[in-house]
Amino acid sequence: MMCGAPSATQPATAETQEIADKVKAQLEEKENKKFPVFKAVEFKSQVVAGTNYFIKVHVGNDNFVHLRVFQSLPHEDKPPALTSYQTNKAKHDELTYF
């Protein structure tokens, strides 16, 4: 992996799901809707002054969203923040930097 470049796409882990769960309410507020299904399926990460996570999340039926979540460095003791997202995604849509 090149320094500062996003990693290759990987299957979601329990940690990825935990990060997605922590920003779910932020997305629901921005979209003004509830997501009864919210399952992380894959992700990329990018080390910066913290870590950017790009997470593909299944939100029900054939619908997906892509999340960009920033996790600050541990000593800053801040929760993950939803910094950007893309809606109307499909299972086959590639997870890219945005």
XYZ file of N, CA and C in Angstrom:
294
model
N 0.844 -1.180 0.000
C 0.000 0.000 0.000
C 0.884 1.236 0.000
N 0.580 2.186 -0.860
C 1.313 3.428 -0.925
C 0.891 4.321 0.238
N 1.840 4.982 0.861
C 1.547 5.858 2.000
C 0.519 6.918 1.603
N -0.551 7.016 2.367
C -1.594 7.995 2.095
C -2.639 7.530 1.097
N -2.368 6.432 0.395
C -3.326 5.918 -0.590
C -4.292 4.954 0.103
N -5.523 4.883 -0.391
C -6.469 3.915 0.192
C -5.995 2.482 -0.028
N -6.333 1.603 0.905
C -5.993 0.188 0.791
C -6.845 -0.461 -0.294
N -6.553 -1.712 -0.573
C -7.410 -2.500 -1.454
C -8.728 -2.766 -0.725
N -9.773 -3.024 -1.487
C -11.068 -3.349 -0.897
C -10.969 -4.693 -0.175
N -11.540 -4.733 1.033
C -11.495 -5.927 1.870
C -12.898 -6.231 2.387
N -13.179 -7.489 2.706
C -14.475 -7.802 3.325
C -14.594 -7.083 4.673
N -15.796 -6.653 4.995
C -16.031 -5.966 6.265
C -15.744 -6.896 7.430
N -15.279 -6.315 8.509
C -14.978 -7.047 9.740
C -15.934 -6.571 10.839
N -15.837 -7.175 11.995
C -16.638 -6.727 13.142
C -16.287 -5.275 13.477
N -15.008 -4.907 13.356
C -14.587 -3.523 13.619
C -15.222 -2.566 12.611
N -15.283 -2.976 11.344
C -15.907 -2.144 10.311
C -17.380 -1.924 10.640
N -18.078 -2.987 11.043
C -19.487 -2.862 11.391
C -19.660 -1.932 12.586
N -18.777 -2.025 13.549
C -18.849 -1.157 14.726
C -18.698 0.312 14.332
N -17.776 0.602 13.423
C -17.584 1.976 12.948
C -18.831 2.450 12.219
N -19.366 1.607 11.333
C -20.585 1.974 10.599
C -21.734 2.234 11.562
N -21.886 1.373 12.560
C -22.963 1.545 13.541
C -22.843 2.874 14.281
N -21.608 3.304 14.545
C -21.394 4.546 15.287
C -21.788 5.789 14.490
N -21.824 5.688 13.159
C -22.202 6.862 12.345
C -23.592 6.704 11.724
N -24.269 5.607 12.012
C -25.600 5.355 11.448
C -26.558 6.504 11.754
N -26.604 6.953 12.992
C -27.519 8.032 13.380
C -27.194 9.322 12.629
N -25.910 9.576 12.365
C -25.512 10.771 11.608
C -26.075 10.706 10.187
N -25.986 9.529 9.550
C -26.520 9.357 8.202
C -28.036 9.485 8.208
N -28.687 8.845 9.174
C -30.154 8.910 9.244
C -30.629 10.349 9.417
N -29.902 11.137 10.188
C -30.272 12.539 10.369
C -30.093 13.323 9.063
N -28.979 13.100 8.376
C -28.718 13.811 7.113
C -29.719 13.429 6.022
N -30.108 12.160 5.995
C -31.031 11.661 4.970
C -32.495 11.764 5.405
N -32.731 12.075 6.669
C -34.077 12.172 7.234
C -34.880 10.881 7.007
N -34.207 9.745 7.249
C -34.869 8.450 7.138
C -34.144 7.443 8.009
N -34.846 6.375 8.349
C -34.285 5.293 9.162
C -33.858 4.151 8.249
N -32.785 3.484 8.622
C -32.292 2.323 7.894
C -32.413 1.101 8.799
N -33.499 0.293 8.631
C -33.667 -0.879 9.490
C -32.575 -1.930 9.263
N -32.030 -1.980 8.059
C -30.890 -2.852 7.749
C -29.689 -1.939 7.580
N -28.560 -2.283 8.214
C -27.356 -1.452 8.123
C -26.157 -2.359 8.332
N -25.799 -3.113 7.256
C -24.764 -4.140 7.357
C -23.569 -3.787 6.478
N -22.443 -3.543 7.109
C -21.206 -3.279 6.372
C -20.817 -4.538 5.612
N -20.473 -4.389 4.321
C -20.108 -5.563 3.525
C -18.653 -5.541 3.059
N -18.098 -4.339 2.815
C -16.689 -4.240 2.448
C -16.189 -2.849 2.790
N -14.852 -2.696 2.790
C -14.293 -1.401 3.137
C -12.900 -1.230 2.557
N -12.457 0.020 2.535
C -11.078 0.413 2.277
C -10.698 1.322 3.431
N -9.410 1.439 3.710
C -8.967 2.388 4.722
C -7.823 3.208 4.161
N -7.650 4.399 4.730
C -6.595 5.313 4.303
C -6.029 5.965 5.556
N -4.743 5.752 5.787
C -4.104 6.351 6.953
C -3.720 7.783 6.611
N -4.231 8.705 7.405
C -3.908 10.135 7.295
C -3.539 10.559 8.717
N -3.945 11.702 9.201
C -3.738 12.066 10.608
C -4.900 11.453 11.393
N -4.986 10.146 11.333
C -6.107 9.338 11.776
C -6.347 8.356 10.644
N -7.576 7.867 10.508
C -7.881 6.927 9.429
C -9.212 7.276 8.787
N -9.219 7.336 7.455
C -10.468 7.427 6.699
C -10.890 6.004 6.367
N -12.149 5.705 6.622
C -12.720 4.417 6.228
C -13.763 4.675 5.154
N -13.693 3.931 4.085
C -14.692 3.957 3.019
C -15.438 2.636 3.149
N -16.714 2.715 3.505
C -17.461 1.507 3.857
C -18.707 1.383 2.991
N -18.870 0.223 2.352
C -20.101 -0.086 1.613
C -21.052 -0.750 2.587
N -22.269 -0.186 2.717
C -23.239 -0.673 3.682
C -24.532 -1.071 2.972
N -24.992 -2.291 3.227
C -26.278 -2.750 2.714
C -27.359 -2.169 3.609
N -28.330 -1.462 3.013
C -29.384 -0.806 3.793
C -30.770 -1.369 3.494
N -30.825 -2.544 2.906
C -32.108 -3.196 2.645
C -32.377 -3.380 1.170
N -33.129 -4.428 0.850
C -33.445 -4.791 -0.534
C -32.159 -4.831 -1.350
N -32.125 -4.127 -2.480
C -30.911 -4.079 -3.299
C -30.197 -2.749 -3.132
N -30.427 -2.070 -2.016
C -29.896 -0.722 -1.808
C -28.645 -0.726 -0.935
N -27.704 0.117 -1.331
C -26.446 0.266 -0.611
C -26.119 1.747 -0.499
N -25.328 2.101 0.514
C -24.753 3.432 0.622
C -23.254 3.259 0.800
N -22.497 4.260 0.376
C -21.064 4.288 0.613
C -20.805 5.392 1.628
N -20.077 5.068 2.676
C -19.775 6.012 3.735
C -18.288 6.343 3.732
N -17.950 7.594 4.028
C -16.560 7.951 4.352
C -16.585 8.403 5.803
N -15.862 7.669 6.633
C -15.845 7.911 8.071
C -14.415 8.223 8.499
N -14.247 9.296 9.273
C -12.929 9.637 9.793
C -12.836 9.219 11.250
N -11.815 8.429 11.560
C -11.521 8.034 12.942
C -10.231 8.729 13.336
N -10.322 9.640 14.295
C -9.144 10.375 14.734
C -8.176 9.452 15.461
N -6.999 9.958 15.745
C -5.996 9.179 16.461
C -6.480 8.882 17.884
N -6.077 7.745 18.441
C -6.587 7.329 19.751
C -6.415 8.366 20.864
N -5.307 9.081 20.874
C -5.075 10.036 21.960
C -6.042 11.225 21.916
N -6.704 11.435 20.780
C -7.672 12.531 20.669
C -9.017 12.172 21.295
N -9.267 10.871 21.485
C -10.468 10.385 22.163
C -11.758 10.979 21.578
N -11.885 10.918 20.250
C -13.084 11.419 19.574
C -13.802 10.257 18.891
N -15.131 10.319 18.809
C -15.861 9.249 18.117
C -15.677 9.362 16.601
N -15.960 8.283 15.870
C -15.903 8.349 14.405
C -16.887 9.396 13.879
N -16.495 10.073 12.793
C -17.354 11.105 12.207
C -17.654 10.764 10.753
N -18.926 10.849 10.386
C -19.339 10.669 9.002
C -18.951 11.941 8.251
N -17.974 11.847 7.348
C -17.500 13.043 6.645
C -18.105 13.189 5.258
N -18.571 12.086 4.681
C -19.216 12.135 3.370
C -19.935 10.818 3.144
N -20.875 10.819 2.211
C -21.577 9.575 1.890
C -22.179 9.684 0.493
N -22.476 8.528 -0.082
C -23.119 8.439 -1.385
C -24.276 7.465 -1.267
N -25.455 7.884 -1.735
C -26.639 7.025 -1.699
C -26.897 6.456 -3.089
N -27.955 5.669 -3.206
C -28.355 5.067 -4.482
C -27.243 4.236 -5.101
N -26.583 3.457 -4.279
C -25.528 2.567 -4.749
C -26.080 1.142 -4.844
N -25.432 0.348 -5.682
C -25.816 -1.052 -5.863
C -24.679 -1.950 -5.377
N -24.992 -3.235 -5.201
C -23.996 -4.189 -4.693
C -22.742 -4.203 -5.560
N -22.889 -4.088 -6.851
C -21.744 -4.182 -7.760
C -20.959 -2.879 -7.896
N -21.462 -1.764 -7.356
C -20.743 -0.489 -7.472
C -19.419 -0.552 -6.715
N -18.349 -0.170 -7.401
C -17.025 -0.194 -6.800
C -16.921 0.861 -5.700
N -16.266 0.497 -4.632
C -16.008 1.410 -3.523
C -14.771 2.222 -3.885
N -14.945 3.516 -4.131
C -13.852 4.366 -4.563
C -13.684 5.542 -3.611
N -12.576 6.254 -3.750
C -12.351 7.458 -2.951
C -13.366 8.521 -3.345
N -13.961 9.179 -2.384
C -14.866 10.293 -2.658
C -14.769 11.290 -1.531
